Short mmCIF file of C-alpha atoms in Angstrom, two decimals:
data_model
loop_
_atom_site.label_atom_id
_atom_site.label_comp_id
_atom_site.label_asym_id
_atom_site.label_seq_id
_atom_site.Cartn_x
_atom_site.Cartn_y
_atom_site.Cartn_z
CA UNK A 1 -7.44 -7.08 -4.99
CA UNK A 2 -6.18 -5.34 -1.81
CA UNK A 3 -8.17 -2.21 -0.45
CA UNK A 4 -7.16 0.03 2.53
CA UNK A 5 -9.67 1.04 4.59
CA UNK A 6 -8.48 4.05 7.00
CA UNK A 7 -11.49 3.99 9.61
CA UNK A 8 -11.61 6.47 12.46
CA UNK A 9 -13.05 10.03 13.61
CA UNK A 10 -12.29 12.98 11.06
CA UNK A 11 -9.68 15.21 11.81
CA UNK A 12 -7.36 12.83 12.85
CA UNK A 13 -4.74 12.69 10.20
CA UNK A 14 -6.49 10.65 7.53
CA UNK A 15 -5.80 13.30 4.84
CA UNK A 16 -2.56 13.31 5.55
CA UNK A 17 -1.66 9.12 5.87
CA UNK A 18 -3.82 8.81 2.88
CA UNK A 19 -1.39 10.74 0.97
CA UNK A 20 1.48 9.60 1.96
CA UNK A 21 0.16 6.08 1.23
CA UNK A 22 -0.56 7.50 -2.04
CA UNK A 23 3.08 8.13 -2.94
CA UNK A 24 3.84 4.51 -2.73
CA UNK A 25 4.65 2.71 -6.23
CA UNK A 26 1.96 0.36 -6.89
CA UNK A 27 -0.33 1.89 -4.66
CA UNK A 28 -3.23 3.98 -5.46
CA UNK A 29 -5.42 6.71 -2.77
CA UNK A 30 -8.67 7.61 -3.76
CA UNK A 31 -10.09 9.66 -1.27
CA UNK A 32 -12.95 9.27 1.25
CA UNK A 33 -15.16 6.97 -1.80
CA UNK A 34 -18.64 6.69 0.21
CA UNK A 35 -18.24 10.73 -0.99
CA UNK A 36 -18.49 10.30 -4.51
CA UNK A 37 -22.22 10.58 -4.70
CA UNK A 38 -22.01 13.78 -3.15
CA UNK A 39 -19.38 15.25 -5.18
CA UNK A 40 -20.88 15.03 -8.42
CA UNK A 41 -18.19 13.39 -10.16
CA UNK A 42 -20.45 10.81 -11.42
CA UNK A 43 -21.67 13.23 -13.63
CA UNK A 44 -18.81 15.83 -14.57
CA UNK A 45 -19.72 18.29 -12.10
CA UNK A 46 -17.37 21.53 -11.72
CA UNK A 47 -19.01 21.90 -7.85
CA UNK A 48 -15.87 20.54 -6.36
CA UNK A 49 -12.64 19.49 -6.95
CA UNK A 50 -10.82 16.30 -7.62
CA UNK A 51 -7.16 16.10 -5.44
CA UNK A 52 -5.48 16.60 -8.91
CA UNK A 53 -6.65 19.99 -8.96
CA UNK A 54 -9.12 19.81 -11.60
CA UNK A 55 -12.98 19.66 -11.65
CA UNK A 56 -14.38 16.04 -12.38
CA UNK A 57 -14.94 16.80 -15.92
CA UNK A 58 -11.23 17.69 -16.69
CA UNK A 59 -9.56 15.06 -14.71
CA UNK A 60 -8.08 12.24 -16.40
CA UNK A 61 -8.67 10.12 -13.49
CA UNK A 62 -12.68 9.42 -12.49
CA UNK A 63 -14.15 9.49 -16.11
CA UNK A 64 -12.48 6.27 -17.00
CA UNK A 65 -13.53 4.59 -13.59
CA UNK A 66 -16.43 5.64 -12.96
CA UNK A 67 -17.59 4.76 -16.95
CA UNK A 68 -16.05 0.72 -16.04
CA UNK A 69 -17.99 0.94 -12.92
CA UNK A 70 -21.17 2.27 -13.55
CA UNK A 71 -21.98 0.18 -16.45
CA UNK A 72 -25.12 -1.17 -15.96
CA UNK A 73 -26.57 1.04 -13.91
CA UNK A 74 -26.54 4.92 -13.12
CA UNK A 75 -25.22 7.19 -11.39
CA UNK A 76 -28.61 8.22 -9.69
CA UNK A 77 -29.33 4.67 -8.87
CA UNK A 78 -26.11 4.00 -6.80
CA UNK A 79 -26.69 6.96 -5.08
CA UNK A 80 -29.69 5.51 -3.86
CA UNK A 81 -28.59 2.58 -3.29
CA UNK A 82 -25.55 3.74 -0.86
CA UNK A 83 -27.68 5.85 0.58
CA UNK A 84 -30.38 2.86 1.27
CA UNK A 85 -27.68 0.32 2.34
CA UNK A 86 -24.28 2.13 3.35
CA UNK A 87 -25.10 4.35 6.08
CA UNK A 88 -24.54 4.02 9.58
CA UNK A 89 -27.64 2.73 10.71
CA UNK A 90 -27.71 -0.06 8.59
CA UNK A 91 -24.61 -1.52 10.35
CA UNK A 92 -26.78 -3.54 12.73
CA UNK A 93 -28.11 -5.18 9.43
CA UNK A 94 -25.03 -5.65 7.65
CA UNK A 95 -23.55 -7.09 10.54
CA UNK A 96 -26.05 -9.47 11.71
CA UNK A 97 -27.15 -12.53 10.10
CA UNK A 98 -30.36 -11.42 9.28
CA UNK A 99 -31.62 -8.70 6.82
CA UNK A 100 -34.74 -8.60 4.55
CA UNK A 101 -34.93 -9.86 1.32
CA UNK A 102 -35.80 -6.48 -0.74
CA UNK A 103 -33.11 -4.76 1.27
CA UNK A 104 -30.45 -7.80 0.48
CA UNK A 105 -31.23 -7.35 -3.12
CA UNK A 106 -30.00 -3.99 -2.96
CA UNK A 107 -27.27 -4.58 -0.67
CA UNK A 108 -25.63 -7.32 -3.28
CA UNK A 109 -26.27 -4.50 -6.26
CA UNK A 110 -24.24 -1.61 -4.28
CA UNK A 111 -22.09 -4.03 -3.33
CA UNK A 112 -20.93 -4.95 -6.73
CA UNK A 113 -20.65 -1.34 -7.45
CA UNK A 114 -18.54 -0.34 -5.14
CA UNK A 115 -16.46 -3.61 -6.07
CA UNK A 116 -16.06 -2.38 -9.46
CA UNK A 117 -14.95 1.12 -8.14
CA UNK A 118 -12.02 -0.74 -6.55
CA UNK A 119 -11.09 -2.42 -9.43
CA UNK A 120 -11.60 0.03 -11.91
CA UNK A 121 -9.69 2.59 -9.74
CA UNK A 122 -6.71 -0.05 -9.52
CA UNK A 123 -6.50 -0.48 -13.32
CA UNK A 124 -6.47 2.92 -14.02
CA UNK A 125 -4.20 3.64 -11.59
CA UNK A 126 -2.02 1.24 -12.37
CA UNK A 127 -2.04 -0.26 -8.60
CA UNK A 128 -1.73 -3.55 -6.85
CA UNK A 129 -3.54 -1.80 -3.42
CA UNK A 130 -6.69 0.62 -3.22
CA UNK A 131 -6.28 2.94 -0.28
CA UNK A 132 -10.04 4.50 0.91
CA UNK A 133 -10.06 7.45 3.50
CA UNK A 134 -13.66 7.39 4.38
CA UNK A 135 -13.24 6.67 7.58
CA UNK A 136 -16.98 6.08 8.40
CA UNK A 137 -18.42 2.49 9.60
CA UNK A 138 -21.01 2.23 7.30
CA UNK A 139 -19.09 1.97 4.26
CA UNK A 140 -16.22 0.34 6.43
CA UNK A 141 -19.11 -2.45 7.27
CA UNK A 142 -20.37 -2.60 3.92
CA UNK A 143 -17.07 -3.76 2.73
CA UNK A 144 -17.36 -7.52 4.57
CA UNK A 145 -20.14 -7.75 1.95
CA UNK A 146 -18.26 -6.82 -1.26
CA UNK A 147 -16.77 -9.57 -2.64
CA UNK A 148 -13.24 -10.50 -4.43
CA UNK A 149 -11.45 -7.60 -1.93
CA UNK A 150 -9.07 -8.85 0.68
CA UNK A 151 -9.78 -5.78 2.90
CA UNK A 152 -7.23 -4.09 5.51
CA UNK A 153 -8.05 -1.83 8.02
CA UNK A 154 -5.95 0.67 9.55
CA UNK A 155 -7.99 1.78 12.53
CA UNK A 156 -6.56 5.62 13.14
CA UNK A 157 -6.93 7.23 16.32
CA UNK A 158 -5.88 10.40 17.89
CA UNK A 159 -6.97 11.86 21.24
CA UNK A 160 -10.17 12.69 21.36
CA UNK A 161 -9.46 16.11 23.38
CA UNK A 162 -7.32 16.90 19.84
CA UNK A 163 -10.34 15.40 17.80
CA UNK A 164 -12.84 18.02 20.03
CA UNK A 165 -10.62 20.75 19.53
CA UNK A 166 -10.43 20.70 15.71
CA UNK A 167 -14.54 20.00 15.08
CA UNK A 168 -14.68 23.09 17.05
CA UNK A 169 -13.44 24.93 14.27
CA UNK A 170 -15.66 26.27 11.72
CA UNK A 171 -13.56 25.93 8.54
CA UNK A 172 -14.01 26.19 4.99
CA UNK A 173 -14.19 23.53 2.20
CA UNK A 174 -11.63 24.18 0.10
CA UNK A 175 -12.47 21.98 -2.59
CA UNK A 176 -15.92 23.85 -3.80
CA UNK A 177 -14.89 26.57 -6.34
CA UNK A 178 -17.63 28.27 -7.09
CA UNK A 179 -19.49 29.24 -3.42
CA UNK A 180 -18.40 29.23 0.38
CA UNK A 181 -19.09 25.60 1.61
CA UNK A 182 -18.54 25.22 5.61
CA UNK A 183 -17.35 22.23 7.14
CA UNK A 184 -19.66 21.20 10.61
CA UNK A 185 -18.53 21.75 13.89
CA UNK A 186 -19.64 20.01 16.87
CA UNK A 187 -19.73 20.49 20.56
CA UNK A 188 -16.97 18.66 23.21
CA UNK A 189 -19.69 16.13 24.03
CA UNK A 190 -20.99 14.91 20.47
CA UNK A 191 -17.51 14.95 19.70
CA UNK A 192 -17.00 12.54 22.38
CA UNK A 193 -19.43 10.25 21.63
CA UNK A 194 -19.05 9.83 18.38
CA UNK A 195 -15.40 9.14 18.56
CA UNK A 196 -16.08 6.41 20.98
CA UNK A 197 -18.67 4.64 18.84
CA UNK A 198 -17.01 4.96 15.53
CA UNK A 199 -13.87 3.71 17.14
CA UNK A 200 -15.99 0.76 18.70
CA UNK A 201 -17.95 0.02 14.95
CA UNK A 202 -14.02 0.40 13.61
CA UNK A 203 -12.88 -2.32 15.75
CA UNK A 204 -15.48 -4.72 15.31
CA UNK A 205 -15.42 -4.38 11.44
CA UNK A 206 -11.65 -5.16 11.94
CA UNK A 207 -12.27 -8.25 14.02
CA UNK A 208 -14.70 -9.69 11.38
CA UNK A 209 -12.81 -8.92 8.43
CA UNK A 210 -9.55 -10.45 10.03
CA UNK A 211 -7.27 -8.11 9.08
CA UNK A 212 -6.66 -4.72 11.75
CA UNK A 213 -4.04 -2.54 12.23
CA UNK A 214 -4.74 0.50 14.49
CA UNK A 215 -2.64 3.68 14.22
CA UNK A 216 -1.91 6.79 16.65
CA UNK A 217 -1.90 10.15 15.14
CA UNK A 218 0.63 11.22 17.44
CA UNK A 219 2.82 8.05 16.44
CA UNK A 220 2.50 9.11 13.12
CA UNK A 221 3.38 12.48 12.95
CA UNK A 222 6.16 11.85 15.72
CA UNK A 223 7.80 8.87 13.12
CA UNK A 224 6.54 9.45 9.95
CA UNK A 225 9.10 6.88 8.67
CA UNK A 226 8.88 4.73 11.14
CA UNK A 227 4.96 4.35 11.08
CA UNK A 228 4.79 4.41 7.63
CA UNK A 229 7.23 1.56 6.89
CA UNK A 230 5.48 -0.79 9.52
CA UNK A 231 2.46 -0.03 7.87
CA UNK A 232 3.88 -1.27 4.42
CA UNK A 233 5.44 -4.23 6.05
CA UNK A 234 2.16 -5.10 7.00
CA UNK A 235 0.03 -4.55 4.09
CA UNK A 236 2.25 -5.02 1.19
CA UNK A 237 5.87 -6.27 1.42
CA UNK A 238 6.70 -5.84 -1.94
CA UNK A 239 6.48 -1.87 -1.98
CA UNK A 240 9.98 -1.85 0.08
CA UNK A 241 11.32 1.13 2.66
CA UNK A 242 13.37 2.64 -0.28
CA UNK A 243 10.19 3.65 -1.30
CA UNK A 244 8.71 5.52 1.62
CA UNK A 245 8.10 9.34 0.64
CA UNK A 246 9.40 10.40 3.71
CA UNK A 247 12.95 11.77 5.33
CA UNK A 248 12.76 12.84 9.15
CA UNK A 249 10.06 14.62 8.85
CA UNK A 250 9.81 15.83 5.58
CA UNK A 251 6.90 14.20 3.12
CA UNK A 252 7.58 14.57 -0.90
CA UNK A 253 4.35 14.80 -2.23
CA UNK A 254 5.89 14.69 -5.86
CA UNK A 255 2.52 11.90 -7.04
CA UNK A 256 -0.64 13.41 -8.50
CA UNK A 257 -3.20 12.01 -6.04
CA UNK A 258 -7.07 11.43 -7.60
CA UNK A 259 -8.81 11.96 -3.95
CA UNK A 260 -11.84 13.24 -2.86
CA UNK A 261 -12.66 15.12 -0.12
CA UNK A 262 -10.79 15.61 2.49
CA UNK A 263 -7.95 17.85 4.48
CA UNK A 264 -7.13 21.06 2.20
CA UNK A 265 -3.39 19.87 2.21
CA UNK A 266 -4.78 16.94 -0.55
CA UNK A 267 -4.13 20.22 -2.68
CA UNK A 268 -0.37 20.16 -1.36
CA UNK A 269 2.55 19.45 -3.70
CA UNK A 270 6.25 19.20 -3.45
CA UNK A 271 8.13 19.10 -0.06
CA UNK A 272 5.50 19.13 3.03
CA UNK A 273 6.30 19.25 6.85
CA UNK A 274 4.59 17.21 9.31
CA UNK A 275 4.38 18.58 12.65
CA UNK A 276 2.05 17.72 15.13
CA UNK A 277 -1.47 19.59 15.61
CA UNK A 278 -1.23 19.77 19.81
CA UNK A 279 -2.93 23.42 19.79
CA UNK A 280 -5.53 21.72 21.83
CA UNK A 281 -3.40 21.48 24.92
CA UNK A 282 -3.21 24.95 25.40
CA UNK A 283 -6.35 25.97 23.22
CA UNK A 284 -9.02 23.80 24.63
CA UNK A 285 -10.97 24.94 27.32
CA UNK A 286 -10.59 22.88 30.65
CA UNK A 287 -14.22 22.07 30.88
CA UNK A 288 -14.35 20.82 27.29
CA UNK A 289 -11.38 19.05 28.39
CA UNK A 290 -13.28 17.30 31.57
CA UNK A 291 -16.38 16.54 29.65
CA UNK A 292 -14.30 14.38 26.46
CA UNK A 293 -12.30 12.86 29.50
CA UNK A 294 -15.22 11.70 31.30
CA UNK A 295 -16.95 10.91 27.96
CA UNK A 296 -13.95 8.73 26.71
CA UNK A 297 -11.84 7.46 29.40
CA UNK A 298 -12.43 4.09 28.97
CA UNK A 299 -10.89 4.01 25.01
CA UNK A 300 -8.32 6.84 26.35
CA UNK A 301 -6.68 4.46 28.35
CA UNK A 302 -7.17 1.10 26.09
CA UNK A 303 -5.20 3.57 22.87
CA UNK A 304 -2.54 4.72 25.54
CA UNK A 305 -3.77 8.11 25.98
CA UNK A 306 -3.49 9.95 30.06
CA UNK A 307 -6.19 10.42 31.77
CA UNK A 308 -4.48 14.06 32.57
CA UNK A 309 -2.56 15.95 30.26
CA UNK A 310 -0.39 19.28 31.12
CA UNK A 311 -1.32 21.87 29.21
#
């Protein structure tokens, strides 16, 4: 079975590739998964909203999965278990050829869970490829440890001086219903660092799991055609360009999409423009600007990115 790992920084177009992944015949998005014990889908919750629209309990997607996957077990118990073995701390253990017994036990039982997830999502879904959104390196990591999933990785990037930019928003969660839910926001220089080491996690987990594609933000939304059908080429030759939901730069977004979390725009149906998010040149404050430079440079220049930008 083939999954899709986008791994990267939030807020740099994962939402939106995700989706138009999604589109593809024989191809199935699911959302950022390592979120799914938070959501309260395992157990019908109405807290937040599945991509279709519709709280957990009325969607004709999850219930299905999530009763194939969770059998055996409970959806308490693989909470606990992602949280124990999925986070990103334990990449130095899942990544290193020694971890302790108790903790390997638990490792191999999350492991098969989120294994059955995959496949479970692909039958219902009707899909030859799984695409995942969570972007994070622990669950990325986790992934060399599941086994029967050929795993590849589309390493997404985008300037961090965009990234800083948009976590200094404070924005609303659009997919809680029933109270006002606020996203984080974070300063220029925790921005910066994190979007160097989760870039630098995203890179090794490509290397070891043989299979890496990285992918600009700015590429994407300047060829959405263009990036998208390399991408397929790559991954999955039998999908074919006729397919691609995507002319100039207009997205159809005609697919019901299961995902969860996320951009608002997994809400989005019908005809979508992409346009570029480059507020940040003019927006972002020139000191916030020198501190991701300085912070970054060394990945800026390795992903293409100037040193200076005008503004």
């Amino acid at each position: 079975m083939r999954v899709v790992y986008i791994a990267g920084l939030g807020r740099s177009g994962s939402t939106l590739l995700a989706r138009l992944l999604g589109q593809l015949p024989g191809w199935v998005s699911v959302g950022e998964l390592h979120n799914l014990w938070r959501t309260g889908a395992p157990g019908g919750s109405a807290e937040e909203l599945c991509g279709c629209g519709r709280s957990f309990a009325e969607c004709t997607f999850w219930p299905p999965v999530l009763a194939t996957a969770l059998a055996g077990t409970t959806a308490e118990e693989a909470a606990d278990l992602a949280a124990a073995t999925s986070r990103i701390r334990h990449v130095p253990l899942l990544a290193g050829p020694w971890r302790p017994k108790r903790w390997s036990r638990r490792l191999e039982r999350y492991a098969d869970v989120v294994g059955s997830l995959y496949g479970a999502a692909a039958r219902n879904g009707e899909a030859r490829v799984v695409v995942d959104s969570s972007k994070d390196a622990g669950p990325l990591w986790l992934l060399t440890r599941v086994p029967g999933v050929d795993v590849s990785v589309l390493h997404l990037v985008r300037d961090p001086r965009g990234v800083a930019h948009s976590w200094g928003k404070r924005l609303r969660r659009s997919e809680f219903v029933d109270r006002e839910v606020w996203m984080p926001s974070w300063g220029p220089a925790e921005t910066a660092w994190r979007w160097t080491y989760t870039n630098l996690l995203a890179e090794a987990a490509g290397r070891r799991l043989g299979a890496c594609r990285r992918v600009r933000y700015e590429d994407l939304v300047a060829d959405p055609r263009g990036t998208l059908a390399a991408l397929v080429r790559w991954v999955d030759p039998q999908a074919g360009e006729g397919t691609l939901p995507v002319t100039g730069s207009r997205a159809r977004f005609d697919r019901t999409t299961h995902t969860l979390a996320g951009n608002p725009m997994r809400f989005e149906s019908g005809p979508v423009e992409i346009r570029a998010d480059d507020a940040w040149r003019r927006d972002l404050p020139r000191t916030s600007r020198g501190i991701v430079t300085a912070l970054t440079w060394p990945l800026l220049r390795r992903y293409g990115y100037p040193l200076r930008v005008a503004r």
